Amino acid sequence: MKFIQFILLFLVYNHLQSQTCILKFSGKVSDPHENSGLEFANLYIEETGRYAQTDSTGFYLFENLCPGAYHLIINHLGCEAKKVFFYLNKDSVGNFELEHHEHFLQTVTVQSHRGNSASQTQNTINANEISRLAGSSLSQIVQQIAGVSSTKNGSTISKPVIHGMSGNRIGILNNGIVLAGQQWGTDHAPEIDPFASDNITVIKGVDALAYGGNNLGGLVLLEHGKIGKDPHLHSHNLFSYQTNGNQIALSTRIEQSKKKFDWRITGGYKISGDHKTPSYFLTNTGSREYTGSILIIKDLSSTKNFKQFFSIYHTELGILRGAHIGNLTDLKAAIGRDTPFFTKDNFSYTISSPYQKVSHYFYKGTHQWQSGKKYTEWTYSAQLNHRREYDVRRGSLSETPALNLLMQSYFIELKQKREIGKQNLFFGIQQKFNYNFNQPGTGIFPLIPDYWLNNSGTFFQWSYQLSNTLFEFGSRYDFNLFSVKSFVSRVPLIEKAKNHVFHNSSFATGIKQKLFTGWTARLNAGYTARSPEVNELYSSGLHQAVAGIEEGNPNLNKEFSIKGIITNTFNLREDLIFETSIYSQRINDYIYLEPQNEYRLTIRGAFPVYKYNQTDATIYGVDALGRFEFYTHWQWLGQISYIKMRDVVNHQSLVNTPPVQLFSSLKFQQKKIPAFGYLSAEINTRYLFRRSDIRDDQDFMPTPDGYLLLGAELTSDFSIRHHNFKCALRCENLLNTTYRDYLNRLRYFATEQGRNVSISLKFEL
């Protein structure tokens, strides 16, 4: 009997021993840019409440853990916190990377991992920086980057400008697909929610061959991050409020990893009322915005997956009432006027004519599979864009849109990447079909005619790594067929089908060289052709939102561009970084919208006249930035963007060129503040020079004077019951300066908005 008792006790002892918490979890936390460990990173396991801290090599160790499932939170000063889920049933190793330079370069942005391995000049804005700018437009976010500005149409509509190029010359990609909207107008903001994205990348060079379209000036890529392999439901939430316009914005993201698939749902809502200059309200400049998306990822095997993505975007945008004038006398009086006509004394959320309604529906399906060193992707997408613009009209016609356009876009692509030794090949074929037509019943002659676009393209890229030098080359060919129902006569209405055929070839090459320790040079050069767009060929009439009459030219030729850009990055020390980009571009047959010395009276009011013209142009400029950290907690940032655009045929500067601008900021940051984890305070200045090289007779009013804007910001990270919070308090135009922005099409009628204080709060559940 005693022997049996001994055996039972022995088995129980061994069972208890097997449940003893003796497992180890260790690894390294590193900075991917420096390829070095991060010291003093804090790691926290939610289920056990235990902490660990990395040593000077970035190493950490948890001991005596039980088998089970855990959530690990990793924090480091100057980094965005990372949360990961893992199972532990034996001693394991987990290595993690944190973007250590995100806070340091927050107003400069960081180069992405992809950018570090390529010769092209590109910058990425990460999720942390995007949430800090909650409530801002896509253009306001990307203009944090040197060399990027924005062209505006009032307070709520803006589009990015990269090295002087904007509109159709800038490709905006949603999840790898070119956004197919009515992007031909300055008043047509991109139909996309930037806060549903985890990364926004700006490519300034000519290396955009894989993406197609007329991307003569660069690209803006909005990408969603991966869904973590966490079986629990998690949400990311963002709230913001802005005093100018009383804007409220909310967005949320919910995601989960299931056994059979991973899913994510996002939603957003934004409302704002009349914005205010230092001395008056900008009447009828409110907006509404509703957004949502669904992402489903199904892993068919370890090397194959299937993704489905759908998004919806709807917005209503008020247009400054004082920009729509009834007669020529009042129009001339309105330009440059201190206070616009029709200005009301009180704030209002009401949106009335003139205004816009835009709805955009986006679907993308992707099949991806990996076979050894060969990666293949099959993509198809469909987009529907519905734009309605409401003019100031009499009686019941006020509810009838003056412009009613519906665009359908379909895209299909097959592409493959191959790794052969030190060489990488990337090639693919694409087919796109757009159909844009005017909806009947507006009672107004349409601004642009109906048209079909058939685009077939193919591309090829090659790269080769030789020691410290990377060589790249790429080419692309596009066949574009525009089939347009042009207007031969308005009364009676006679249409005639006309085809425009363009064969566009593009080439790009680049070299990246690590010259010395801390010094990296990139050279990127290329040749690109761009076909004229339908608005440049056939615009005819009032472009309502920009309060101007625009006239196209059906005889325009395609543009030919040669551009070179040299970028030097000096990481002199961990606390001292300097970067410059010098670029030069020649465009033959450059198409631009030229103000005419003419005002025209129509039944819809009196408006200035613009025409699309062509000339040969040269563009050159410099972007430079520097960062210096001193006395442990202090950081200085400086940035300059200089650009010159010349019409070499008429020997004059081109209109609508971004002004030269300077930016500087001084920041104090502290890791440990009572009740806070991280706290920083910043003051910054931005100065924009007057575009004095534009003659007064080239525009309807002289270019605005230069101006100085002062800003301040306070940010903090903290945790409550293991939930992370990020809070930012910002003030723009702190001195409530009165000024006009040269790149704002409504600068003729009003000044810019005054002081704006905003607060944003991001938290995870």
XYZ file of C-alpha atoms in Angstrom, residues 49 56 58 70 90 156 170 265 306 318 345 394 415 503 505 547 607 642 650 655 685 730 736:
23
model
C 1.517 42.445 -15.046
C 22.392 48.523 -24.082
C 18.356 45.954 -26.986
C -0.079 36.602 -23.821
C 8.408 26.402 -24.594
C -12.189 72.633 -47.065
C -0.084 63.390 -59.174
C -13.853 47.370 -40.269
C -6.913 36.132 -50.854
C -19.894 74.238 -49.086
C -22.151 87.870 -39.006
C -33.674 80.424 -58.721
C 2.301 41.267 -61.920
C 1.227 56.036 -77.296
C 6.611 55.475 -73.288
C -15.816 80.440 -59.651
C -16.783 85.135 -63.681
C 12.730 76.418 -53.097
C 7.536 83.485 -73.447
C 1.529 81.056 -62.624
C 7.287 78.926 -37.431
C -2.190 72.056 -31.413
C -4.201 85.214 -35.810
